[in-house]
Short mmCIF file of C-alpha atoms and ligand atoms in Angstrom, two decimals:
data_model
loop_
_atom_site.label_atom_id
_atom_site.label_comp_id
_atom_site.label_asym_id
_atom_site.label_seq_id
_atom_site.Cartn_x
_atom_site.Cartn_y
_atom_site.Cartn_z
CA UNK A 1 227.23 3.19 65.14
CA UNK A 2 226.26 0.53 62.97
CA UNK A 3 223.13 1.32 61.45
CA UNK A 4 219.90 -0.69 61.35
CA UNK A 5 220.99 -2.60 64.24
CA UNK A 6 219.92 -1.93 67.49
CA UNK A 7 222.12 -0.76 70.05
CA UNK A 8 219.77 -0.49 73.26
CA UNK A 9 218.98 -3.16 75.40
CA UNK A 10 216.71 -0.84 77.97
CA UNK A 11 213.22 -1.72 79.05
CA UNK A 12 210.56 0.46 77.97
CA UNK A 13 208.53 1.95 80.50
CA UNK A 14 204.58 2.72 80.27
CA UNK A 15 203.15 5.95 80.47
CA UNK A 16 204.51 8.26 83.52
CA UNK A 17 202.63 8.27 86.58
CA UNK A 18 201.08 11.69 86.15
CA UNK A 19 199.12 10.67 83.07
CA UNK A 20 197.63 7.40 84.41
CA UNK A 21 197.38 8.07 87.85
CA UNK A 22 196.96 11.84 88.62
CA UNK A 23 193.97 12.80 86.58
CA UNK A 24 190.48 12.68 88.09
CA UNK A 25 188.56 9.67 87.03
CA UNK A 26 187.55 6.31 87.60
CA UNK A 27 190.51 3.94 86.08
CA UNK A 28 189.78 0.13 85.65
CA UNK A 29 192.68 -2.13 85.85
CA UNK A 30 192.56 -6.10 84.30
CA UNK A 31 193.94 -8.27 86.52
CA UNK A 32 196.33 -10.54 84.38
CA UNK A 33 195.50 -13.31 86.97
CA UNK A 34 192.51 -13.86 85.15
CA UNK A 35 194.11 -13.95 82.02
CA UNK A 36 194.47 -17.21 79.58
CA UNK A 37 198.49 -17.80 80.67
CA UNK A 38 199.50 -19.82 77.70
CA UNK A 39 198.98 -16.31 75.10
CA UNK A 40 199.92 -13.55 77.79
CA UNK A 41 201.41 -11.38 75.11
CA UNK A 42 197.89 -11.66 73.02
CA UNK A 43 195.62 -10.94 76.00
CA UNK A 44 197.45 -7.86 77.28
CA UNK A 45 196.95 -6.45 73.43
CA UNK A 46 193.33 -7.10 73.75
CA UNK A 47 192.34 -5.22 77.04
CA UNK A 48 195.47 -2.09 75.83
CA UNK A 49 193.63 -1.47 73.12
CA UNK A 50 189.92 -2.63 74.10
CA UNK A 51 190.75 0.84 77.00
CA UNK A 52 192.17 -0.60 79.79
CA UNK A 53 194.18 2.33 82.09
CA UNK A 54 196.36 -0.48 84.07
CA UNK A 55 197.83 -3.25 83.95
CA UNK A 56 197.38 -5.43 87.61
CA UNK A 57 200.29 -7.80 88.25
CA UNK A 58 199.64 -10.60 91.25
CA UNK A 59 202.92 -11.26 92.23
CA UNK A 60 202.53 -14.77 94.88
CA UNK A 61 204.80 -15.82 96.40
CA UNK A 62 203.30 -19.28 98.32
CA UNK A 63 204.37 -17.51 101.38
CA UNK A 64 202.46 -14.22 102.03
CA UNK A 65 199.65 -16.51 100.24
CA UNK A 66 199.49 -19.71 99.58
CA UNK A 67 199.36 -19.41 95.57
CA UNK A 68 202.34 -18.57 93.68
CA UNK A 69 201.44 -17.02 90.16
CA UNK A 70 204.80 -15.25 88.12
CA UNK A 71 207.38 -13.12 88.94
CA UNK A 72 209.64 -10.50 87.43
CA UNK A 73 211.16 -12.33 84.40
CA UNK A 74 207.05 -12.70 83.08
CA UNK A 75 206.34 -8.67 83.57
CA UNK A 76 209.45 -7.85 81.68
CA UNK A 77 208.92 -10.03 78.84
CA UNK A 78 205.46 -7.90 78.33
CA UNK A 79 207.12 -4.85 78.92
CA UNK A 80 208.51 -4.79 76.02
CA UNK A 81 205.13 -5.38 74.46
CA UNK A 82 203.04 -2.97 75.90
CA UNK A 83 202.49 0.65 76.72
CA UNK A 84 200.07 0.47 79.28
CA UNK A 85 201.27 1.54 83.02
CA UNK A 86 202.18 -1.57 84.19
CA UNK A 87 200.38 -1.54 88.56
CA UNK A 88 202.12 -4.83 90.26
CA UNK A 89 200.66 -5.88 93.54
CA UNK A 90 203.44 -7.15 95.42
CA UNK A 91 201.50 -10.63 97.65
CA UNK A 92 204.90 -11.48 98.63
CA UNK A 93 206.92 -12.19 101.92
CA UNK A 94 209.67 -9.87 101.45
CA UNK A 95 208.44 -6.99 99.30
CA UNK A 96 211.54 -4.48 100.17
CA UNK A 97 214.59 -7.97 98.71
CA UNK A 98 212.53 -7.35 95.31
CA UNK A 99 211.29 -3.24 94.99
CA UNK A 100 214.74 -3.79 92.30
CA UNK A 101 213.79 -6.52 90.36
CA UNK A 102 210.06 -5.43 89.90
CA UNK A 103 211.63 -1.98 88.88
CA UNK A 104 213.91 -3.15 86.66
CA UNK A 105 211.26 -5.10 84.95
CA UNK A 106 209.53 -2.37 84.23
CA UNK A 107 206.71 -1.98 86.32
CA UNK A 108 205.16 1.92 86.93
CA UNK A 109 203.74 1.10 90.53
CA UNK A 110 204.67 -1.26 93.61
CA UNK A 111 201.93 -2.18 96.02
CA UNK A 112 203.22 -4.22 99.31
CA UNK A 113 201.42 -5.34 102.22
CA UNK A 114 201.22 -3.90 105.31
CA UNK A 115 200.65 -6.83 106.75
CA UNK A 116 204.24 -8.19 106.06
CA UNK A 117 205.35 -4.95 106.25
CA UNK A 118 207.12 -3.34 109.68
CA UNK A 119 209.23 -1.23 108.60
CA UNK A 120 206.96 -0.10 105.73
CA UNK A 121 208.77 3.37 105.65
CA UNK A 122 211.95 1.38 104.40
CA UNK A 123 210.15 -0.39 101.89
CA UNK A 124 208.22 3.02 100.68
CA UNK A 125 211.96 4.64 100.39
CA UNK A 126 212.89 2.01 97.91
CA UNK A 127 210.59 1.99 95.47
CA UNK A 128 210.76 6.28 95.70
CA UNK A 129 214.42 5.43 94.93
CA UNK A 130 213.60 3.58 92.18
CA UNK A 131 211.20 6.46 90.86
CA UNK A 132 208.03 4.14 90.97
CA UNK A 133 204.77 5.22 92.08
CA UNK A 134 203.91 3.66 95.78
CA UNK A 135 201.18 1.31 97.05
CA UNK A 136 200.23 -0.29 100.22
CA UNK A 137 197.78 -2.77 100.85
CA UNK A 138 195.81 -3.87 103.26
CA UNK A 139 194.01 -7.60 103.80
CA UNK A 140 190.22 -7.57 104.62
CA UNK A 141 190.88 -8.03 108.28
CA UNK A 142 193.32 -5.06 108.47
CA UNK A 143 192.35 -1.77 110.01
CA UNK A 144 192.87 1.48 108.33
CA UNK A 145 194.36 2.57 111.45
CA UNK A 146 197.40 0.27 111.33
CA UNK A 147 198.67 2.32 107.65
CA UNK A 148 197.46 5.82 108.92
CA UNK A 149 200.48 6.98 109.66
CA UNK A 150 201.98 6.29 106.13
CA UNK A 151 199.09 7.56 104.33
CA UNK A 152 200.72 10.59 103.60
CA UNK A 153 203.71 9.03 101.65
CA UNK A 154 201.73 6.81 99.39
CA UNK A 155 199.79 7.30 96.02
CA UNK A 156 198.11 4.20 95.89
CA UNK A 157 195.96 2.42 99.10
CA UNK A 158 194.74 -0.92 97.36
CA UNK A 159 192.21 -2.11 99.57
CA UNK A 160 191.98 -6.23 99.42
CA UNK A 161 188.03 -7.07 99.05
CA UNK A 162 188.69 -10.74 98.79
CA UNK A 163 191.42 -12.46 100.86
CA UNK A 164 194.41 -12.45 98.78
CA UNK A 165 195.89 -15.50 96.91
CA UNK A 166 192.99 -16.56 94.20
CA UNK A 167 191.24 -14.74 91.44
CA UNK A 168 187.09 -15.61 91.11
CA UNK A 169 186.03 -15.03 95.10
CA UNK A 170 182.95 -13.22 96.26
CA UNK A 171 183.16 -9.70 96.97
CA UNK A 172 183.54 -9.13 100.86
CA UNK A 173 181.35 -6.07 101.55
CA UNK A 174 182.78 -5.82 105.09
CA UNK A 175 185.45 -3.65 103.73
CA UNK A 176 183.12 -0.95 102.30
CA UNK A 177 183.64 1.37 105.79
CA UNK A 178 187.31 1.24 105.11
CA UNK A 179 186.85 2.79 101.79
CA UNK A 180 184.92 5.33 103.00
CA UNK A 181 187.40 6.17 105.73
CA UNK A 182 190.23 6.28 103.34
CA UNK A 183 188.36 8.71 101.12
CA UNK A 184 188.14 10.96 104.18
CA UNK A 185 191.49 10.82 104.99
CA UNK A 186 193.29 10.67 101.54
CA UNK A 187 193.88 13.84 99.28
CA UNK A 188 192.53 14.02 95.85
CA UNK A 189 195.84 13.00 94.30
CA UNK A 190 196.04 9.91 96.07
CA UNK A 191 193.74 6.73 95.29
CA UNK A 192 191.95 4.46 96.28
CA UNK A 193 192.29 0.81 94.15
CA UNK A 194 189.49 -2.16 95.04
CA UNK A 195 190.16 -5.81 94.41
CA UNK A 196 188.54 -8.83 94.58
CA UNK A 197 185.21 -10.07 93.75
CA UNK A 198 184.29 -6.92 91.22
CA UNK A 199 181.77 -7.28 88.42
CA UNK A 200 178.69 -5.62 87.09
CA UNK A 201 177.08 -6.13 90.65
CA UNK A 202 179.34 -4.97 92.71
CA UNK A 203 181.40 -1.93 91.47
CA UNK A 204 178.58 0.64 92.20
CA UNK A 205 179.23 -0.71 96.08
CA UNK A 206 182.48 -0.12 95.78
CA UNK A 207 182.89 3.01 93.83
CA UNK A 208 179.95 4.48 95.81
CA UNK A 209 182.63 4.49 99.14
CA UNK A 210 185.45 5.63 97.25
CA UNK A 211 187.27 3.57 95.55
CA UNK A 212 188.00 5.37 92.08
CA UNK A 213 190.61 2.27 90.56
CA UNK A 214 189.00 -0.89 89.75
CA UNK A 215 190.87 -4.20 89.58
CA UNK A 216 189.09 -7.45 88.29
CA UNK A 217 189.97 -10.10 86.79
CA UNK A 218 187.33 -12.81 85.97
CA UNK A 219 184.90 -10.58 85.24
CA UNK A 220 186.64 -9.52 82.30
CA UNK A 221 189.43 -11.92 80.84
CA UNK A 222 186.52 -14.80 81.66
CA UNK A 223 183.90 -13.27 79.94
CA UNK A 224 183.29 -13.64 76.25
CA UNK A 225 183.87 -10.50 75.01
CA UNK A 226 186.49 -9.18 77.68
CA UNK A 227 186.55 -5.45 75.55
CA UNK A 228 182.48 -5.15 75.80
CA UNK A 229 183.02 -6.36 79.96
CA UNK A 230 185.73 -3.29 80.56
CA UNK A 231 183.22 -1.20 78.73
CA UNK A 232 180.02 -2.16 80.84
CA UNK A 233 182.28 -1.87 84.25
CA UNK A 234 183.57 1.59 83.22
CA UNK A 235 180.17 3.00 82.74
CA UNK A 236 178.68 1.63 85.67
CA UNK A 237 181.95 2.93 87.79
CA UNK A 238 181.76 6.45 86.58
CA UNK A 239 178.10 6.58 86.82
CA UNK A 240 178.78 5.74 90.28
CA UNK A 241 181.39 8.28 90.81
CA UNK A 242 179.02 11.10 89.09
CA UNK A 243 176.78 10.35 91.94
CA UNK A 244 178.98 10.43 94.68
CA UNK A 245 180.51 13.97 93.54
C1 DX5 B 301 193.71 -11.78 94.43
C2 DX5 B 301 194.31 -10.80 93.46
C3 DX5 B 301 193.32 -10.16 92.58
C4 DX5 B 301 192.58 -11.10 91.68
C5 DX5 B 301 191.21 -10.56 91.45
O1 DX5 B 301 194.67 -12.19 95.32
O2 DX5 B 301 194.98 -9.78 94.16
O3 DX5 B 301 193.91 -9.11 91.82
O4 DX5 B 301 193.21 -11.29 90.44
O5 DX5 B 301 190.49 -11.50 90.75
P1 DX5 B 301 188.90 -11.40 90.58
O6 DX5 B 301 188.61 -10.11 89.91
O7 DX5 B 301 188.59 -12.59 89.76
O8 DX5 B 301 188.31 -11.46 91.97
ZN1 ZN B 302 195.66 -7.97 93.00
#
């Protein structure tokens, strides 16, 4: 081997699920949709080390929604600059084509939708095969009781609060009941991720149902001091939780 050159080409992967996942606890997760796009690499850096516990990746694919955001090639590029578990939330068309290539580039969880979804035991055994942690999700106007019977095989329920496809919406508190249904259904390893439309005013809602992994974007990467918003979120979600224990 030749020394002082490197001889490895392989992605790094963030922390293993059972660290940022399994614990207890309320776990708040920047949504890089939010983020300023032309200095990814420097915004990622700020919320790793302002405390952040995920990293939320809107994948778009201008079919599932009508936006398209970034794909694969993006999330591997800050792979390799960050340690934070890496949570990508699949808003595409054909989530099973591209478990691989969302693997490969390094991400810790896949969430797809159940609404594009019928076969969504095929597209659970994929990402198991690719030893990632599994999500599904469901749109506001989708009924717990069309993913019930895959509840079991997921870690991760991400329940949509906004319509998918744009950051900066209004919260929708319509889908409070679901939360509160999933809580009494799910076990205590499995959770339960909000987002859409979450800021100082409306985590308590949402944390008060359930929901113990908070996603939001413009209420921290738009805010002036995007460490101090994670900070004021996180208190206000685990005061929440405190109370609902
Ligand atoms: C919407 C995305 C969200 C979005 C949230 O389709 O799934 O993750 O970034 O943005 P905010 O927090 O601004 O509502
Ligand atoms: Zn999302």
């Amino acid at each position: 081997m030749v020394t002082g050159k490197k001889t490895t080409t392989a992605v790094p992967q963030g922390p293993q699920a059972p660290f940022a996942l399994a614990t207890p606890g309320i776990r708040i997760a920047p949504s890089l949709l939010a983020a300023d796009f032309s200095r990814l690499a420097q915004q990622v850096k700020l919320v790793e080390d302002g405390g952040a516990d995920l990293l939320h990746l809107d994948v778009m694919d201008g079919h599932f929604v009508p936006n398209i955001s970034f794909g694969p090639a993006v999330i591997k590029s800050l792979r390799g600059r960050s340690r934070l578990f890496f949570d990508a939330h699949l808003m595409i068309a054909e989530p099973r084509r591209y478990v691989e290539a969302f693997a490969g580039a390094g991400c810790d969880s896949i969430t797809f939708h159940a609404e594009v979804s019928d076969r969504p035991q095929d597209v659970i055994a994929e990402i198991r095969m690719h030893s990632k942690s599994v999500g599904v999700s469901i749109n506001p106007g989708t009924d717990v009781a069309v993913i019930e019977d895959i509840l079991p095989l997921v870690d991760i329920v991400l329940v949509m609060s906004v319509w998918p496809g744009f950051g900066g919406q209004a919260f929708i508190d319509d889908v409070l009941p679901k939360v509160e249904r999933l809580r009494e259904l799910l076990g205590d390893h499995q959770r339960i991720e909000i987002d859409g439309g979450l800021d100082e005013e409306t985590v308590e809602r949402a944390v008060s149902a359930g929901a113990d992994t908070i996603v939001a974007g413009s209420s921290i990467f738009h805010r002036p001091d995007p460490v101090e918003a994670m900070r004021r979120l996180r208190a206000l979600a685990d005061a929440a939780e405190e109370q609902r224990r």
